Each structure stands twice: as C-alpha cells, then as structure tokens.
Amino acid sequence: MTGTHNQGFDRLIKAADDPSKQTKEKFLIQTGNSEIKPKNCEWKKFFTPLDLEKKIQESSLVITHAGAGSIINCLKNKKPTVVVPREKKFNEHVNDHQIELAEILDKEGKVVLCRNLTELEKKIKEAKNLTIPKQNNKGIIKEIELFLGE
Amino acid sequence: MKLCIACSAGGHLSEIKQIEEYYKKHKHFFISFKRLDSIELAKQNKVYFVVDPKRNPFDLIHNFIQTFFILRKEKPDAVISTGAGVALPALFISKLMGKKTVFIESFCRIKSPSFSGKIAYNFVDLFLVQWKQNLKFFPKAKYAGAVF
C-alpha cells in the first residue's frame, strides 16, 4: 500500500513487482500517486476505504508505507505488517517523520521495518512471526470523557 | 452534548475514527476537506467540507468564514481535533465562543511536534499527546495512551 499521499513511491512498487522475488504468494499493489505501472502483479491506483479494508482482510500480510492510518488499518485487522517508510531523500515525502514512526513501532515489536528494499523478502519472513498488538484506545477515550463530562 | 470533529482527510481522519465508539454516543458532525475518505465518511455521517488552508493566507480566511457559519448553525458544545491546519479555525472560533476544545497530537509525531499542534497548544483546553516523549514539547499536555 502506498497510501494517498501526493508523491509517488516507485521504489516500493518496483520491489513488490520484481519478477525475480522468491515469495510465491500473490501480490496486490495499491500504487497511489506513483506514475509507474506494475507489470507482474495485479494493481490499482486507489481503493475506496471499504474496499481497501476488504483487501487488507483478504491478505496474509501487508507491506505498507508508514502512514499512521495505513499502519493502524493493518494492525486493527491483525495482519503481519512490513512498513517501508517514505523518505525525503528519495522525494517520497516532504520530511522523514514516516521513518520515526516506523522505527518506534518496529522497536516495540508491532511491525517490521524495511528501509532497504533488497531485504524485503527477509522482512516478510520476519513479519510472519510477529505478535499483532490489540487496539487499546481506552485511555484516551476515558480522558476525553472525563474532560467533557460525558 | 453535540460534538464537532474537525480534522484533515487522510491519516488525521483515520486517527479520529479510532475513537468512533466514543463520539458516536453523542450528536456529532465533521468538518474536513474533500478527499476519497472524507467523501466516503459523508455517506454515513454529517460532514461539512471546507477549504484546506495549506498555509495559504487566502485559503485560511476562506476557511475561517466557512467554519464560522458552520459553527453558528450547528452550535456544538465541544470541538475535538486531530489536526491539521484545516481544524485550527474551528478550534479557535469555538474557543472564542466559549466552547470546550480538545486537540489530539498525531500518532506519527514522535521526535518533533506538528505545526498545527504547536499553534493549537496555545489555546485549546485539553491537549493530548499519543507518545510520552512528546510531553517535552508540550509540558501542559496530557498523555493518556494512543488511539491504537
């Protein structure tokens, strides 16, 4: 998943579309605002939120850019997740905050970070051993409830 | 109690939807800008589309005017926002109207504060961070966990 960000993410698409990769599983690529068109995999530029959620649910693993919404969507649906942050130096984003998010979630054992796409297949294998965390929004809801009085 | 939920489409909207179980207990409406996900949201919720200021003064004024009329019509008791800039007029005007204002700093902000967060911090009533380390940027904020 490359998300809806207005810059492309050719690097990830090329890696996912690489015909020489060993992984036997079928790949579906959401290309977003990238110009590149995959040649070896099923792909679509964008899905509606409902369809995207369905595709995530049908997948055994998701490789995603490090958008907060995208990552949360994967974890909520209990999918092993490999996160490839968009990087400013490759013109994939305006800053490097995706790297920060991906690093901290990788450190917490919730996702597997992949910055070097030559390691993608290795990271896919690692992700399959992850314990997917459960959502815990109770604290923040309680704080808001307390403050607003209901 | 009626809630106004003001946020950008995209990640900010995804984040606020993680507390849907809370806001759907109350009358509520959204203020956002048009994108695929906010259009989808509008199929099931009341959503007002406004101009995204994108740090452009003319668009900001336009947003202020749109937001003012929305808030005057809807009269919410509180505004909850996850940012970004599109929500600042809603928070500011509501504050002036004596309403309660809540800002939740984004889940992706870990090593640096967001631009809209830095502005909202100066005037909102409750500022929440989702990572403990952000308290160093926002000492008066509260950390109560994340949306996920």
Coordinates of C-alpha atoms in Angstrom, one line a residue:
Chain A
M1 CA 0.0 0.0 0.0
T2 CA 1.4 3.4 -0.9
G3 CA -1.4 5.4 0.6
T4 CA -3.0 8.6 -0.7
H5 CA 0.0 10.9 -0.3
N6 CA 0.5 13.2 -3.3
Q7 CA 4.1 12.0 -4.0
G8 CA 4.9 8.7 -5.7
F9 CA 6.6 5.7 -4.1
D10 CA 8.1 3.9 -7.1
R11 CA 10.8 2.3 -5.0
L12 CA 8.3 0.2 -3.1
I13 CA 6.3 -0.6 -6.2
K14 CA 9.3 -1.8 -8.2
A15 CA 10.4 -4.1 -5.3
A16 CA 6.9 -5.6 -5.0
D17 CA 6.7 -6.0 -8.7
D18 CA 10.1 -7.6 -9.1
P19 CA 9.7 -10.9 -11.1
S20 CA 12.8 -12.4 -9.6
K21 CA 11.5 -12.4 -6.0
Q22 CA 11.3 -15.8 -4.3
T23 CA 8.0 -15.3 -2.4
K24 CA 5.4 -17.4 -4.1
E25 CA 2.4 -15.5 -2.7
K26 CA 0.3 -13.3 -5.0
F27 CA 0.9 -9.5 -4.6
L28 CA -1.7 -6.8 -5.0
I29 CA -0.3 -3.3 -5.3
Q30 CA -2.0 -0.1 -4.5
T31 CA 0.1 2.4 -6.5
G32 CA -1.5 5.7 -5.3
N33 CA 0.0 8.8 -6.9
S34 CA 3.0 7.0 -8.4
E35 CA 3.3 7.1 -12.2
I36 CA 4.9 3.6 -12.5
K37 CA 2.6 0.8 -13.5
P38 CA 3.4 -2.7 -12.3
K39 CA 3.9 -5.4 -15.0
N40 CA 3.9 -8.6 -13.0
C41 CA 1.2 -8.0 -10.3
E42 CA -2.4 -7.1 -10.0
W43 CA -2.7 -3.4 -9.1
K44 CA -4.9 -0.4 -8.7
K45 CA -4.2 3.3 -8.0
F46 CA -6.7 3.7 -5.2
F47 CA -9.4 1.7 -3.4
T48 CA -12.3 3.1 -1.6
P49 CA -11.8 2.9 2.2
L50 CA -14.3 0.0 2.4
D51 CA -12.6 -1.9 -0.5
L52 CA -9.1 -1.3 0.9
E53 CA -10.2 -2.7 4.3
K54 CA -11.6 -5.8 2.5
K55 CA -8.3 -6.3 0.6
I56 CA -6.4 -6.0 3.8
Q57 CA -8.6 -8.6 5.4
E58 CA -8.1 -10.9 2.5
S59 CA -4.3 -10.6 2.7
S60 CA -2.0 -12.8 4.7
L61 CA 0.5 -9.9 5.1
V62 CA 0.6 -6.3 4.2
I63 CA 3.6 -4.2 3.1
T64 CA 2.8 -0.5 3.6
H65 CA 4.2 2.9 3.5
A66 CA 4.5 4.3 7.1
G67 CA 1.3 6.4 7.1
A68 CA -0.3 6.3 10.5
G69 CA -3.7 5.4 9.1
S70 CA -2.4 2.7 6.8
I71 CA -0.5 1.0 9.7
I72 CA -3.4 1.2 12.1
N73 CA -5.7 -0.3 9.4
C74 CA -3.3 -3.3 9.1
L75 CA -2.9 -3.8 12.8
K76 CA -6.6 -3.5 13.5
N77 CA -7.2 -6.3 11.0
K78 CA -4.5 -8.3 12.8
K79 CA -2.2 -8.6 9.7
P80 CA 1.5 -9.1 9.9
T81 CA 2.9 -5.8 8.6
V82 CA 6.1 -4.8 6.9
V83 CA 6.5 -1.0 7.0
V84 CA 8.5 0.8 4.3
P85 CA 8.8 4.5 5.3
R86 CA 8.7 7.1 2.6
E87 CA 11.9 9.1 2.7
K88 CA 12.6 12.8 1.9
K89 CA 15.8 12.0 0.1
F90 CA 14.0 9.9 -2.5
N91 CA 11.3 12.6 -2.9
E92 CA 8.7 10.3 -1.4
H93 CA 7.7 12.7 1.3
V94 CA 8.3 16.3 2.4
N95 CA 10.0 15.1 5.6
D96 CA 11.2 11.9 7.4
H97 CA 8.5 11.6 10.0
Q98 CA 7.5 8.2 8.5
I99 CA 10.9 6.8 9.4
E100 CA 10.4 7.9 13.0
L101 CA 7.0 6.2 13.3
A102 CA 8.2 3.0 11.6
E103 CA 11.3 2.8 13.8
I104 CA 9.4 3.1 17.0
L105 CA 6.8 0.6 16.1
D106 CA 9.5 -1.8 14.9
K107 CA 11.3 -1.3 18.2
E108 CA 8.0 -2.1 20.0
G109 CA 7.7 -5.3 18.0
K110 CA 4.4 -4.3 16.4
V111 CA 5.6 -4.2 12.8
V112 CA 8.8 -5.0 10.9
L113 CA 10.7 -2.0 9.4
C114 CA 12.2 -2.3 6.0
R115 CA 14.3 0.6 4.7
N116 CA 16.5 -1.3 2.3
L117 CA 14.2 -2.9 -0.2
T118 CA 16.8 -5.6 -1.1
E119 CA 15.9 -7.1 2.3
L120 CA 12.1 -7.1 1.6
E121 CA 11.7 -10.8 1.4
K122 CA 13.7 -11.3 4.6
K123 CA 11.5 -8.8 6.3
I124 CA 8.3 -10.5 5.0
K125 CA 9.5 -13.8 6.7
E126 CA 10.2 -11.9 9.9
A127 CA 6.8 -10.2 9.9
K128 CA 5.1 -13.6 9.9
N129 CA 6.5 -14.2 13.4
L130 CA 5.1 -11.0 14.9
T131 CA 2.5 -11.0 17.6
I132 CA 0.0 -8.4 16.4
P133 CA -0.9 -6.0 19.2
K134 CA -4.5 -5.4 20.2
Q135 CA -6.0 -1.9 19.9
N136 CA -6.0 0.0 23.1
N137 CA -7.8 3.3 22.9
K138 CA -9.5 3.1 26.3
G139 CA -7.1 5.6 28.0
I140 CA -7.6 8.4 25.5
I141 CA -11.3 7.9 25.4
K142 CA -11.5 8.0 29.2
E143 CA -9.5 11.2 29.3
I144 CA -11.8 12.9 26.8
E145 CA -14.9 11.6 28.6
L146 CA -13.7 12.9 31.9
F147 CA -12.9 16.3 30.5
L148 CA -16.1 16.8 28.5
G149 CA -18.2 15.3 31.3
E150 CA -19.9 12.6 29.2
Chain B
M1 CA -23.9 17.2 24.1
K2 CA -23.1 17.9 20.4
L3 CA -19.5 17.4 19.2
C4 CA -17.8 19.0 16.3
I5 CA -15.0 16.8 14.9
A6 CA -12.6 18.8 12.8
C7 CA -9.7 17.2 11.0
S8 CA -7.9 16.8 7.7
A9 CA -8.8 13.9 5.5
G10 CA -6.2 11.1 5.3
G11 CA -4.2 10.0 8.4
H12 CA -5.8 12.5 10.7
L13 CA -9.3 11.3 9.9
S14 CA -8.1 7.6 10.3
E15 CA -6.9 8.5 13.7
I16 CA -10.0 10.2 15.0
K17 CA -12.1 7.2 13.6
Q18 CA -10.3 5.1 16.1
I19 CA -12.4 6.7 18.9
E20 CA -15.6 6.4 16.9
E21 CA -17.1 4.3 19.8
Y22 CA -16.9 7.5 21.9
Y23 CA -18.2 10.1 19.5
K24 CA -21.0 8.1 18.0
K25 CA -22.6 8.1 21.5
H26 CA -23.2 11.8 21.0
K27 CA -24.7 14.0 18.3
H28 CA -21.8 14.9 16.1
F29 CA -20.7 16.3 12.8
F30 CA -17.4 16.6 10.9
I31 CA -15.5 19.5 9.4
S32 CA -12.9 18.4 6.8
F33 CA -11.8 18.9 3.3
K34 CA -12.8 16.7 0.3
R35 CA -10.9 13.6 -0.4
L36 CA -11.8 10.0 -1.1
D37 CA -12.0 9.0 2.5
S38 CA -13.9 12.1 3.7
I39 CA -16.4 11.7 0.9
E40 CA -16.9 8.1 2.0
L41 CA -17.4 9.3 5.6
A42 CA -20.1 11.7 4.4
K43 CA -22.2 8.8 3.3
Q44 CA -22.8 7.8 6.9
N45 CA -22.1 11.0 8.8
K46 CA -22.8 14.7 8.6
V47 CA -19.7 16.2 7.1
Y48 CA -19.1 19.8 6.1
F49 CA -16.4 20.3 3.5
V50 CA -14.2 23.4 3.8
V51 CA -11.2 24.7 2.1
D52 CA -7.8 23.3 3.3
P53 CA -5.8 26.3 4.3
K54 CA -2.5 24.6 3.3
R55 CA -0.6 27.5 5.0
N56 CA -2.0 29.9 2.4
P57 CA -3.5 33.1 3.9
F58 CA -6.3 33.5 1.4
D59 CA -7.5 29.9 1.8
L60 CA -7.2 30.4 5.6
I61 CA -9.5 33.3 5.5
H62 CA -11.9 31.4 3.3
N63 CA -11.8 28.5 5.8
F64 CA -12.5 30.9 8.7
I65 CA -15.6 32.3 7.0
Q66 CA -16.9 28.8 6.1
T67 CA -16.2 27.5 9.6
F68 CA -17.8 30.4 11.3
F69 CA -21.1 29.9 9.6
I70 CA -21.0 26.1 10.2
L71 CA -20.4 26.6 13.9
R72 CA -23.0 29.3 14.2
K73 CA -25.5 27.0 12.6
E74 CA -24.6 23.8 14.5
K75 CA -23.7 25.2 17.9
P76 CA -21.6 22.3 19.1
D77 CA -20.7 22.1 22.8
A78 CA -17.1 21.0 22.1
V79 CA -14.6 20.6 19.2
I80 CA -12.3 17.6 19.1
S81 CA -9.5 17.6 16.5
T82 CA -6.5 15.5 15.5
G83 CA -5.2 18.4 13.3
A84 CA -4.1 19.6 10.9
G85 CA -4.4 23.2 9.7
V86 CA -8.0 22.7 8.4
A87 CA -9.2 22.3 12.0
L88 CA -7.4 25.4 13.5
P89 CA -10.2 27.9 12.7
A90 CA -12.8 25.5 14.1
L91 CA -10.8 25.2 17.4
F92 CA -10.1 29.0 17.5
I93 CA -13.6 30.2 16.8
S94 CA -15.1 27.6 19.2
K95 CA -12.7 28.8 21.9
L96 CA -13.9 32.4 21.4
M97 CA -17.5 31.2 21.6
G98 CA -16.7 29.6 25.0
K99 CA -16.9 26.0 23.8
K100 CA -14.6 23.2 25.1
T101 CA -11.7 22.4 22.8
V102 CA -9.7 19.2 22.6
F103 CA -6.6 18.6 20.4
I104 CA -5.0 15.2 19.9
E105 CA -1.5 15.4 18.5
S106 CA -0.9 12.9 15.7
F107 CA 0.2 9.3 16.3
C108 CA 3.0 9.9 13.8
R109 CA 4.5 12.8 15.7
I110 CA 7.3 11.3 17.9
K111 CA 10.5 13.3 17.6
S112 CA 9.0 16.7 16.7
P113 CA 5.7 18.5 17.3
S114 CA 3.3 19.2 14.4
F115 CA 2.8 22.7 13.1
S116 CA -0.9 22.7 13.9
G117 CA -0.2 21.2 17.3
K118 CA 2.2 24.0 18.2
I119 CA -0.5 26.6 17.3
A120 CA -3.4 24.7 19.0
Y121 CA -1.4 24.1 22.2
N122 CA -1.5 27.9 22.9
F123 CA -5.2 28.0 23.3
V124 CA -7.1 24.6 23.5
D125 CA -8.4 23.4 26.8
L126 CA -7.2 19.9 26.6
F127 CA -4.1 18.9 24.6
L128 CA -3.4 15.2 24.3
V129 CA -0.2 13.6 23.1
Q130 CA 0.0 9.9 21.9
W131 CA 3.6 9.3 22.8
K132 CA 5.0 10.1 26.3
Q133 CA 8.2 11.7 24.8
N134 CA 6.0 14.4 23.3
L135 CA 5.4 15.9 26.7
K136 CA 8.7 17.5 26.5
F137 CA 7.4 19.7 23.6
F138 CA 4.0 20.2 25.3
P139 CA 4.6 20.2 29.0
K140 CA 1.0 21.2 29.9
A141 CA -0.4 18.4 27.7
K142 CA -1.7 15.0 29.0
Y143 CA -0.6 11.6 27.9
A144 CA -3.4 9.0 28.1
G145 CA -2.3 6.5 25.6
A146 CA -2.7 6.4 21.8
V147 CA -5.7 5.8 19.6
F148 CA -4.3 2.5 18.8

